[in-house]
């Protein structure tokens, strides 16, 4: 079956513009996660969803970042007023359910470059 | 922030040799997982070891866990060129949040 997909695969944007990154999880997976990978910070957790709910937003780097999930499926990560330090690969993952024994399946990522 | 360190940061070996990567972490864990990443993009889950396990095998992979030392190792036996990738350990926190190590870049040459 289809894996986790993300779009766009690459995004170049000018500083100050808003961007939306999309994640399509594996069908039937109730848990969805966003991570970011950058040279300076390595791989870091951003936010997770259980269904459409994101109980803990403390991993988001700043209030310019927001995320939503609708219909228990697609999720969108929005970055407002992008800064150069937002340049990174944004990875989405999904798992069948929330719980540490459920494997997380990762998408190919979106490479964001802020110029 | 990252959970811990991995060493070495980079490892270059010849095909057929074994590769060993080490991971240290900081907090108590329920389990530890290893992932592979090709070309800086998607991560692939390799193996999970629970905190009450000391060793686990999967094909050419062998993972050990020492909770007293808060460390784990990944051994890839009889390496192949296709094993060239970055390898990360990850610990699982609340709400299944993965916290990754710094990663080891493995290069397997013919």
mmCIF file of N, CA, C and O in Angstrom, chain B residues 8-101:
data_model
loop_
_atom_site.group_PDB
_atom_site.id
_atom_site.type_symbol
_atom_site.label_atom_id
_atom_site.label_comp_id
_atom_site.label_asym_id
_atom_site.label_seq_id
_atom_site.Cartn_x
_atom_site.Cartn_y
_atom_site.Cartn_z
ATOM 1 N N UNK B 8 30.872 6.350 16.003
ATOM 2 C CA UNK B 8 31.514 7.565 15.519
ATOM 3 C C UNK B 8 30.545 8.437 14.723
ATOM 4 O O UNK B 8 29.471 7.991 14.370
ATOM 5 N N UNK B 9 30.931 9.658 14.456
ATOM 6 C CA UNK B 9 30.103 10.517 13.609
ATOM 7 C C UNK B 9 30.131 10.023 12.176
ATOM 8 O O UNK B 9 29.157 10.173 11.440
ATOM 9 N N UNK B 10 31.264 9.475 11.773
ATOM 10 C CA UNK B 10 31.401 8.961 10.420
ATOM 11 C C UNK B 10 32.230 7.689 10.469
ATOM 12 O O UNK B 10 33.151 7.562 11.276
ATOM 13 N N UNK B 11 31.897 6.751 9.597
ATOM 14 C CA UNK B 11 32.570 5.455 9.562
ATOM 15 C C UNK B 11 32.688 5.013 8.122
ATOM 16 O O UNK B 11 31.685 5.006 7.393
ATOM 17 N N UNK B 12 33.891 4.663 7.713
ATOM 18 C CA UNK B 12 34.114 4.195 6.357
ATOM 19 C C UNK B 12 34.721 2.805 6.410
ATOM 20 O O UNK B 12 35.762 2.602 7.034
ATOM 21 N N UNK B 13 34.061 1.855 5.771
ATOM 22 C CA UNK B 13 34.547 0.471 5.794
ATOM 23 C C UNK B 13 34.428 -0.111 4.385
ATOM 24 O O UNK B 13 33.779 0.461 3.515
ATOM 25 N N UNK B 14 35.051 -1.276 4.219
ATOM 26 C CA UNK B 14 34.945 -1.958 2.932
ATOM 27 C C UNK B 14 33.826 -2.985 2.984
ATOM 28 O O UNK B 14 33.471 -3.514 4.059
ATOM 29 N N UNK B 15 33.287 -3.246 1.850
ATOM 30 C CA UNK B 15 32.218 -4.237 1.741
ATOM 31 C C UNK B 15 32.676 -5.557 2.341
ATOM 32 O O UNK B 15 33.805 -6.004 2.123
ATOM 33 N N UNK B 16 31.792 -6.173 3.098
ATOM 34 C CA UNK B 16 32.123 -7.435 3.751
ATOM 35 C C UNK B 16 32.534 -7.278 5.205
ATOM 36 O O UNK B 16 32.431 -8.228 5.985
ATOM 37 N N UNK B 17 33.014 -6.091 5.545
ATOM 38 C CA UNK B 17 33.401 -5.855 6.939
ATOM 39 C C UNK B 17 32.156 -5.588 7.791
ATOM 40 O O UNK B 17 31.076 -5.317 7.289
ATOM 41 N N UNK B 18 32.379 -5.641 9.097
ATOM 42 C CA UNK B 18 31.291 -5.313 10.029
ATOM 43 C C UNK B 18 31.378 -3.851 10.427
ATOM 44 O O UNK B 18 32.464 -3.276 10.509
ATOM 45 N N UNK B 19 30.223 -3.250 10.686
ATOM 46 C CA UNK B 19 30.160 -1.857 11.119
ATOM 47 C C UNK B 19 29.473 -1.794 12.472
ATOM 48 O O UNK B 19 28.405 -2.393 12.654
ATOM 49 N N UNK B 20 30.088 -1.097 13.398
ATOM 50 C CA UNK B 20 29.498 -0.934 14.724
ATOM 51 C C UNK B 20 29.308 0.537 15.034
ATOM 52 O O UNK B 20 30.232 1.338 14.886
ATOM 53 N N UNK B 21 28.098 0.882 15.434
ATOM 54 C CA UNK B 21 27.777 2.252 15.802
ATOM 55 C C UNK B 21 27.237 2.255 17.221
ATOM 56 O O UNK B 21 26.515 1.335 17.612
ATOM 57 N N UNK B 22 27.583 3.279 17.966
ATOM 58 C CA UNK B 22 27.188 3.365 19.355
ATOM 59 C C UNK B 22 26.324 4.587 19.612
ATOM 60 O O UNK B 22 26.454 5.603 18.943
ATOM 61 N N UNK B 23 25.465 4.458 20.571
ATOM 62 C CA UNK B 23 24.519 5.527 20.892
ATOM 63 C C UNK B 23 24.426 5.634 22.401
ATOM 64 O O UNK B 23 24.309 4.613 23.095
ATOM 65 N N UNK B 24 24.479 6.845 22.913
ATOM 66 C CA UNK B 24 24.246 7.059 24.341
ATOM 67 C C UNK B 24 23.049 7.978 24.489
ATOM 68 O O UNK B 24 22.789 8.824 23.640
ATOM 69 N N UNK B 25 22.309 7.770 25.564
ATOM 70 C CA UNK B 25 21.134 8.592 25.791
ATOM 71 C C UNK B 25 21.113 9.046 27.241
ATOM 72 O O UNK B 25 21.912 8.588 28.054
ATOM 73 N N UNK B 26 20.171 9.936 27.555
ATOM 74 C CA UNK B 26 20.271 10.618 28.843
ATOM 75 C C UNK B 26 19.209 10.233 29.856
ATOM 76 O O UNK B 26 19.451 10.239 31.052
ATOM 77 N N UNK B 27 18.007 9.918 29.382
ATOM 78 C CA UNK B 27 16.918 9.689 30.332
ATOM 79 C C UNK B 27 16.493 8.229 30.326
ATOM 80 O O UNK B 27 16.902 7.448 29.469
ATOM 81 N N UNK B 28 15.639 7.876 31.272
ATOM 82 C CA UNK B 28 15.089 6.523 31.282
ATOM 83 C C UNK B 28 14.233 6.300 30.047
ATOM 84 O O UNK B 28 13.602 7.228 29.552
ATOM 85 N N UNK B 29 14.221 5.074 29.566
ATOM 86 C CA UNK B 29 13.487 4.785 28.336
ATOM 87 C C UNK B 29 12.595 3.558 28.498
ATOM 88 O O UNK B 29 12.827 2.722 29.366
ATOM 89 N N UNK B 30 11.579 3.474 27.649
ATOM 90 C CA UNK B 30 10.792 2.249 27.515
ATOM 91 C C UNK B 30 11.352 1.380 26.400
ATOM 92 O O UNK B 30 11.309 0.159 26.479
ATOM 93 N N UNK B 31 11.801 2.040 25.351
ATOM 94 C CA UNK B 31 12.451 1.303 24.289
ATOM 95 C C UNK B 31 13.367 2.230 23.511
ATOM 96 O O UNK B 31 13.318 3.456 23.674
ATOM 97 N N UNK B 32 14.198 1.649 22.712
ATOM 98 C CA UNK B 32 15.118 2.407 21.866
ATOM 99 C C UNK B 32 15.004 1.845 20.459
ATOM 100 O O UNK B 32 14.872 0.630 20.279
ATOM 101 N N UNK B 33 15.035 2.735 19.491
ATOM 102 C CA UNK B 33 14.871 2.308 18.107
ATOM 103 C C UNK B 33 16.050 2.793 17.271
ATOM 104 O O UNK B 33 16.663 3.806 17.588
ATOM 105 N N UNK B 34 16.316 2.075 16.209
ATOM 106 C CA UNK B 34 17.329 2.490 15.248
ATOM 107 C C UNK B 34 16.670 2.734 13.901
ATOM 108 O O UNK B 34 15.806 1.962 13.475
ATOM 109 N N UNK B 35 17.126 3.811 13.245
ATOM 110 C CA UNK B 35 16.607 4.203 11.944
ATOM 111 C C UNK B 35 17.760 4.389 10.973
ATOM 112 O O UNK B 35 18.878 4.730 11.357
ATOM 113 N N UNK B 36 17.447 4.221 9.706
ATOM 114 C CA UNK B 36 18.404 4.494 8.629
ATOM 115 C C UNK B 36 17.845 5.607 7.766
ATOM 116 O O UNK B 36 16.644 5.666 7.517
ATOM 117 N N UNK B 37 18.728 6.477 7.304
ATOM 118 C CA UNK B 37 18.324 7.566 6.432
ATOM 119 C C UNK B 37 19.249 7.607 5.230
ATOM 120 O O UNK B 37 20.462 7.717 5.380
ATOM 121 N N UNK B 38 18.652 7.538 4.063
ATOM 122 C CA UNK B 38 19.411 7.642 2.820
ATOM 123 C C UNK B 38 19.301 9.063 2.281
ATOM 124 O O UNK B 38 18.204 9.613 2.224
ATOM 125 N N UNK B 39 20.419 9.595 1.872
ATOM 126 C CA UNK B 39 20.456 10.873 1.157
ATOM 127 C C UNK B 39 19.707 11.992 1.865
ATOM 128 O O UNK B 39 19.078 12.822 1.210
ATOM 129 N N UNK B 40 19.733 12.004 3.189
ATOM 130 C CA UNK B 40 19.153 13.105 3.936
ATOM 131 C C UNK B 40 17.651 13.247 3.823
ATOM 132 O O UNK B 40 17.116 14.319 4.062
ATOM 133 N N UNK B 41 16.949 12.204 3.454
ATOM 134 C CA UNK B 41 15.506 12.311 3.335
ATOM 135 C C UNK B 41 14.795 11.364 4.285
ATOM 136 O O UNK B 41 15.067 11.363 5.455
ATOM 137 N N UNK B 42 13.876 10.546 3.805
ATOM 138 C CA UNK B 42 13.034 9.737 4.685
ATOM 139 C C UNK B 42 13.801 8.763 5.545
ATOM 140 O O UNK B 42 14.834 8.239 5.176
ATOM 141 N N UNK B 43 13.264 8.537 6.726
ATOM 142 C CA UNK B 43 13.850 7.597 7.679
ATOM 143 C C UNK B 43 13.150 6.258 7.592
ATOM 144 O O UNK B 43 11.935 6.193 7.466
ATOM 145 N N UNK B 44 13.928 5.197 7.708
ATOM 146 C CA UNK B 44 13.375 3.842 7.683
ATOM 147 C C UNK B 44 13.659 3.173 9.015
ATOM 148 O O UNK B 44 14.806 3.153 9.476
ATOM 149 N N UNK B 45 12.619 2.657 9.622
ATOM 150 C CA UNK B 45 12.753 1.974 10.899
ATOM 151 C C UNK B 45 13.481 0.650 10.695
ATOM 152 O O UNK B 45 13.143 -0.131 9.798
ATOM 153 N N UNK B 46 14.505 0.397 11.519
ATOM 154 C CA UNK B 46 15.270 -0.837 11.392
ATOM 155 C C UNK B 46 14.892 -1.850 12.462
ATOM 156 O O UNK B 46 14.599 -3.009 12.170
ATOM 157 N N UNK B 47 14.930 -1.422 13.698
ATOM 158 C CA UNK B 47 14.751 -2.375 14.784
ATOM 159 C C UNK B 47 14.396 -1.630 16.067
ATOM 160 O O UNK B 47 14.801 -0.482 16.268
ATOM 161 N N UNK B 48 13.635 -2.273 16.910
ATOM 162 C CA UNK B 48 13.252 -1.726 18.211
ATOM 163 C C UNK B 48 13.697 -2.698 19.282
ATOM 164 O O UNK B 48 13.498 -3.905 19.140
ATOM 165 N N UNK B 49 14.296 -2.175 20.327
ATOM 166 C CA UNK B 49 14.672 -3.019 21.462
ATOM 167 C C UNK B 49 14.045 -2.437 22.723
ATOM 168 O O UNK B 49 14.096 -1.228 22.956
ATOM 169 N N UNK B 50 13.408 -3.288 23.484
ATOM 170 C CA UNK B 50 12.723 -2.836 24.690
ATOM 171 C C UNK B 50 13.712 -2.713 25.839
ATOM 172 O O UNK B 50 14.765 -3.338 25.840
ATOM 173 N N UNK B 51 13.331 -1.962 26.833
ATOM 174 C CA UNK B 51 14.246 -1.689 27.934
ATOM 175 C C UNK B 51 14.588 -2.935 28.741
ATOM 176 O O UNK B 51 15.625 -2.979 29.407
ATOM 177 N N UNK B 52 13.749 -3.972 28.652
ATOM 178 C CA UNK B 52 14.048 -5.202 29.398
ATOM 179 C C UNK B 52 14.776 -6.236 28.530
ATOM 180 O O UNK B 52 14.985 -7.367 28.956
ATOM 181 N N UNK B 53 15.162 -5.832 27.343
ATOM 182 C CA UNK B 53 15.936 -6.705 26.459
ATOM 183 C C UNK B 53 17.378 -6.232 26.440
ATOM 184 O O UNK B 53 17.655 -5.038 26.551
ATOM 185 N N UNK B 54 18.287 -7.162 26.236
ATOM 186 C CA UNK B 54 19.697 -6.811 26.192
ATOM 187 C C UNK B 54 20.272 -6.923 24.786
ATOM 188 O O UNK B 54 21.249 -6.257 24.453
ATOM 189 N N UNK B 55 19.650 -7.767 23.989
ATOM 190 C CA UNK B 55 20.172 -7.969 22.636
ATOM 191 C C UNK B 55 19.018 -8.387 21.735
ATOM 192 O O UNK B 55 18.100 -9.075 22.159
ATOM 193 N N UNK B 56 19.114 -7.933 20.487
ATOM 194 C CA UNK B 56 18.083 -8.313 19.518
ATOM 195 C C UNK B 56 18.713 -8.421 18.143
ATOM 196 O O UNK B 56 19.634 -7.657 17.805
ATOM 197 N N UNK B 57 18.218 -9.375 17.357
ATOM 198 C CA UNK B 57 18.763 -9.596 16.016
ATOM 199 C C UNK B 57 17.667 -9.421 14.984
ATOM 200 O O UNK B 57 16.509 -9.758 15.221
ATOM 201 N N UNK B 58 18.075 -8.919 13.833
ATOM 202 C CA UNK B 58 17.177 -8.861 12.690
ATOM 203 C C UNK B 58 18.033 -8.953 11.435
ATOM 204 O O UNK B 58 18.694 -7.981 11.051
ATOM 205 N N UNK B 59 18.053 -10.119 10.819
ATOM 206 C CA UNK B 59 18.879 -10.288 9.631
ATOM 207 C C UNK B 59 20.343 -10.050 9.951
ATOM 208 O O UNK B 59 20.903 -10.675 10.852
ATOM 209 N N UNK B 60 20.969 -9.113 9.247
ATOM 210 C CA UNK B 60 22.387 -8.798 9.487
ATOM 211 C C UNK B 60 22.576 -7.755 10.592
ATOM 212 O O UNK B 60 23.695 -7.305 10.832
ATOM 213 N N UNK B 61 21.507 -7.385 11.237
ATOM 214 C CA UNK B 61 21.578 -6.374 12.282
ATOM 215 C C UNK B 61 21.564 -7.022 13.660
ATOM 216 O O UNK B 61 20.809 -7.959 13.905
ATOM 217 N N UNK B 62 22.400 -6.473 14.523
ATOM 218 C CA UNK B 62 22.367 -6.889 15.921
ATOM 219 C C UNK B 62 22.416 -5.635 16.781
ATOM 220 O O UNK B 62 23.295 -4.784 16.618
ATOM 221 N N UNK B 63 21.461 -5.518 17.673
ATOM 222 C CA UNK B 63 21.382 -4.361 18.553
ATOM 223 C C UNK B 63 21.549 -4.831 19.990
ATOM 224 O O UNK B 63 20.988 -5.848 20.386
ATOM 225 N N UNK B 64 22.339 -4.094 20.734
ATOM 226 C CA UNK B 64 22.457 -4.348 22.167
ATOM 227 C C UNK B 64 22.004 -3.116 22.930
ATOM 228 O O UNK B 64 22.031 -1.994 22.418
ATOM 229 N N UNK B 65 21.585 -3.338 24.145
ATOM 230 C CA UNK B 65 21.127 -2.253 24.999
ATOM 231 C C UNK B 65 21.647 -2.473 26.403
ATOM 232 O O UNK B 65 21.494 -3.560 26.970
ATOM 233 N N UNK B 66 22.277 -1.462 26.950
ATOM 234 C CA UNK B 66 22.756 -1.497 28.331
ATOM 235 C C UNK B 66 22.119 -0.322 29.058
ATOM 236 O O UNK B 66 22.589 0.811 28.963
ATOM 237 N N UNK B 67 21.041 -0.584 29.773
ATOM 238 C CA UNK B 67 20.320 0.506 30.424
ATOM 239 C C UNK B 67 21.104 1.082 31.601
ATOM 240 O O UNK B 67 20.915 2.244 31.954
ATOM 241 N N UNK B 68 21.996 0.292 32.183
ATOM 242 C CA UNK B 68 22.784 0.821 33.291
ATOM 243 C C UNK B 68 23.776 1.871 32.815
ATOM 244 O O UNK B 68 24.093 2.816 33.533
ATOM 245 N N UNK B 69 24.238 1.716 31.584
ATOM 246 C CA UNK B 69 25.162 2.684 30.996
ATOM 247 C C UNK B 69 24.444 3.648 30.067
ATOM 248 O O UNK B 69 25.082 4.537 29.482
ATOM 249 N N UNK B 70 23.135 3.457 29.912
ATOM 250 C CA UNK B 70 22.357 4.292 28.986
ATOM 251 C C UNK B 70 23.041 4.320 27.614
ATOM 252 O O UNK B 70 23.332 5.390 27.063
ATOM 253 N N UNK B 71 23.278 3.130 27.092
ATOM 254 C CA UNK B 71 23.929 3.067 25.784
ATOM 255 C C UNK B 71 23.389 1.898 24.980
ATOM 256 O O UNK B 71 22.865 0.917 25.531
ATOM 257 N N UNK B 72 23.524 2.022 23.672
ATOM 258 C CA UNK B 72 23.098 0.980 22.753
ATOM 259 C C UNK B 72 24.104 0.908 21.615
ATOM 260 O O UNK B 72 24.790 1.902 21.316
ATOM 261 N N UNK B 73 24.186 -0.242 20.981
ATOM 262 C CA UNK B 73 25.043 -0.349 19.808
ATOM 263 C C UNK B 73 24.287 -1.072 18.707
ATOM 264 O O UNK B 73 23.419 -1.908 18.959
ATOM 265 N N UNK B 74 24.632 -0.691 17.486
ATOM 266 C CA UNK B 74 24.082 -1.340 16.292
ATOM 267 C C UNK B 74 25.246 -1.945 15.533
ATOM 268 O O UNK B 74 26.197 -1.231 15.181
ATOM 269 N N UNK B 75 25.170 -3.229 15.286
ATOM 270 C CA UNK B 75 26.188 -3.926 14.503
ATOM 271 C C UNK B 75 25.564 -4.374 13.196
ATOM 272 O O UNK B 75 24.511 -5.019 13.194
ATOM 273 N N UNK B 76 26.199 -3.998 12.105
ATOM 274 C CA UNK B 76 25.799 -4.494 10.784
ATOM 275 C C UNK B 76 26.889 -5.452 10.328
ATOM 276 O O UNK B 76 28.051 -5.048 10.165
ATOM 277 N N UNK B 77 26.523 -6.688 10.134
ATOM 278 C CA UNK B 77 27.529 -7.675 9.725
ATOM 279 C C UNK B 77 27.572 -7.788 8.199
ATOM 280 O O UNK B 77 26.586 -7.504 7.512
ATOM 281 N N UNK B 78 28.722 -8.186 7.700
ATOM 282 C CA UNK B 78 28.899 -8.424 6.261
ATOM 283 C C UNK B 78 28.315 -7.278 5.452
ATOM 284 O O UNK B 78 27.417 -7.465 4.631
ATOM 285 N N UNK B 79 28.818 -6.088 5.690
ATOM 286 C CA UNK B 79 28.234 -4.885 5.101
ATOM 287 C C UNK B 79 28.261 -4.927 3.577
ATOM 288 O O UNK B 79 29.119 -5.579 2.958
ATOM 289 N N UNK B 80 27.318 -4.183 3.000
ATOM 290 C CA UNK B 80 27.204 -4.075 1.547
ATOM 291 C C UNK B 80 27.205 -2.606 1.172
ATOM 292 O O UNK B 80 26.866 -1.749 1.999
ATOM 293 N N UNK B 81 27.493 -2.313 -0.065
ATOM 294 C CA UNK B 81 27.486 -0.919 -0.523
ATOM 295 C C UNK B 81 26.127 -0.277 -0.280
ATOM 296 O O UNK B 81 26.029 0.909 0.042
ATOM 297 N N UNK B 82 25.066 -1.080 -0.379
ATOM 298 C CA UNK B 82 23.715 -0.549 -0.176
ATOM 299 C C UNK B 82 23.443 -0.155 1.272
ATOM 300 O O UNK B 82 22.439 0.510 1.560
ATOM 301 N N UNK B 83 24.321 -0.526 2.181
ATOM 302 C CA UNK B 83 24.167 -0.120 3.581
ATOM 303 C C UNK B 83 24.638 1.310 3.813
ATOM 304 O O UNK B 83 24.453 1.861 4.903
ATOM 305 N N UNK B 84 25.264 1.903 2.796
ATOM 306 C CA UNK B 84 25.719 3.288 2.927
ATOM 307 C C UNK B 84 24.534 4.196 3.228
ATOM 308 O O UNK B 84 23.574 4.261 2.466
ATOM 309 N N UNK B 85 24.584 4.877 4.355
ATOM 310 C CA UNK B 85 23.471 5.705 4.825
ATOM 311 C C UNK B 85 23.880 6.337 6.143
ATOM 312 O O UNK B 85 24.966 6.082 6.662
ATOM 313 N N UNK B 86 22.984 7.136 6.679
ATOM 314 C CA UNK B 86 23.154 7.630 8.046
ATOM 315 C C UNK B 86 22.253 6.800 8.959
ATOM 316 O O UNK B 86 21.135 6.460 8.590
ATOM 317 N N UNK B 87 22.769 6.507 10.140
ATOM 318 C CA UNK B 87 22.041 5.675 11.091
ATOM 319 C C UNK B 87 21.812 6.472 12.368
ATOM 320 O O UNK B 87 22.741 7.108 12.893
ATOM 321 N N UNK B 88 20.573 6.434 12.853
ATOM 322 C CA UNK B 88 20.202 7.183 14.039
ATOM 323 C C UNK B 88 19.575 6.260 15.067
ATOM 324 O O UNK B 88 18.771 5.404 14.730
ATOM 325 N N UNK B 89 19.921 6.484 16.315
ATOM 326 C CA UNK B 89 19.158 5.859 17.377
ATOM 327 C C UNK B 89 18.105 6.869 17.838
ATOM 328 O O UNK B 89 18.267 8.080 17.662
ATOM 329 N N UNK B 90 17.028 6.371 18.382
ATOM 330 C CA UNK B 90 15.958 7.244 18.859
ATOM 331 C C UNK B 90 15.325 6.634 20.091
ATOM 332 O O UNK B 90 15.070 5.431 20.138
ATOM 333 N N UNK B 91 15.107 7.464 21.064
ATOM 334 C CA UNK B 91 14.388 7.015 22.255
ATOM 335 C C UNK B 91 12.961 7.555 22.188
ATOM 336 O O UNK B 91 12.696 8.567 21.528
ATOM 337 N N UNK B 92 12.079 6.862 22.829
ATOM 338 C CA UNK B 92 10.661 7.197 22.750
ATOM 339 C C UNK B 92 10.225 7.795 24.072
ATOM 340 O O UNK B 92 10.357 7.167 25.119
ATOM 341 N N UNK B 93 9.686 8.997 23.975
ATOM 342 C CA UNK B 93 9.209 9.672 25.174
ATOM 343 C C UNK B 93 7.700 9.674 25.232
ATOM 344 O O UNK B 93 7.028 8.838 24.637
ATOM 345 N N UNK B 94 7.178 10.628 25.948
ATOM 346 C CA UNK B 94 5.732 10.722 26.083
ATOM 347 C C UNK B 94 5.082 10.942 24.716
ATOM 348 O O UNK B 94 5.675 11.582 23.834
ATOM 349 N N UNK B 95 3.900 10.389 24.556
ATOM 350 C CA UNK B 95 3.144 10.521 23.307
ATOM 351 C C UNK B 95 3.937 10.016 22.108
ATOM 352 O O UNK B 95 3.789 10.516 20.992
ATOM 353 N N UNK B 96 4.793 9.026 22.355
ATOM 354 C CA UNK B 96 5.569 8.394 21.281
ATOM 355 C C UNK B 96 6.500 9.349 20.567
ATOM 356 O O UNK B 96 6.952 9.070 19.457
ATOM 357 N N UNK B 97 6.789 10.470 21.201
ATOM 358 C CA UNK B 97 7.708 11.425 20.578
ATOM 359 C C UNK B 97 9.096 10.807 20.497
ATOM 360 O O UNK B 97 9.656 10.354 21.491
ATOM 361 N N UNK B 98 9.666 10.786 19.291
ATOM 362 C CA UNK B 98 11.013 10.252 19.106
ATOM 363 C C UNK B 98 12.043 11.351 19.319
ATOM 364 O O UNK B 98 11.904 12.451 18.802
ATOM 365 N N UNK B 99 13.049 11.031 20.095
ATOM 366 C CA UNK B 99 14.182 11.941 20.268
ATOM 367 C C UNK B 99 15.401 11.246 19.701
ATOM 368 O O UNK B 99 15.782 10.172 20.162
ATOM 369 N N UNK B 100 15.998 11.872 18.706
ATOM 370 C CA UNK B 100 17.047 11.231 17.935
ATOM 371 C C UNK B 100 18.434 11.601 18.435
ATOM 372 O O UNK B 100 18.662 12.687 18.961
ATOM 373 N N UNK B 101 19.366 10.687 18.204
ATOM 374 C CA UNK B 101 20.769 10.975 18.419
ATOM 375 C C UNK B 101 21.315 11.760 17.241
ATOM 376 O O UNK B 101 20.598 12.116 16.310
#
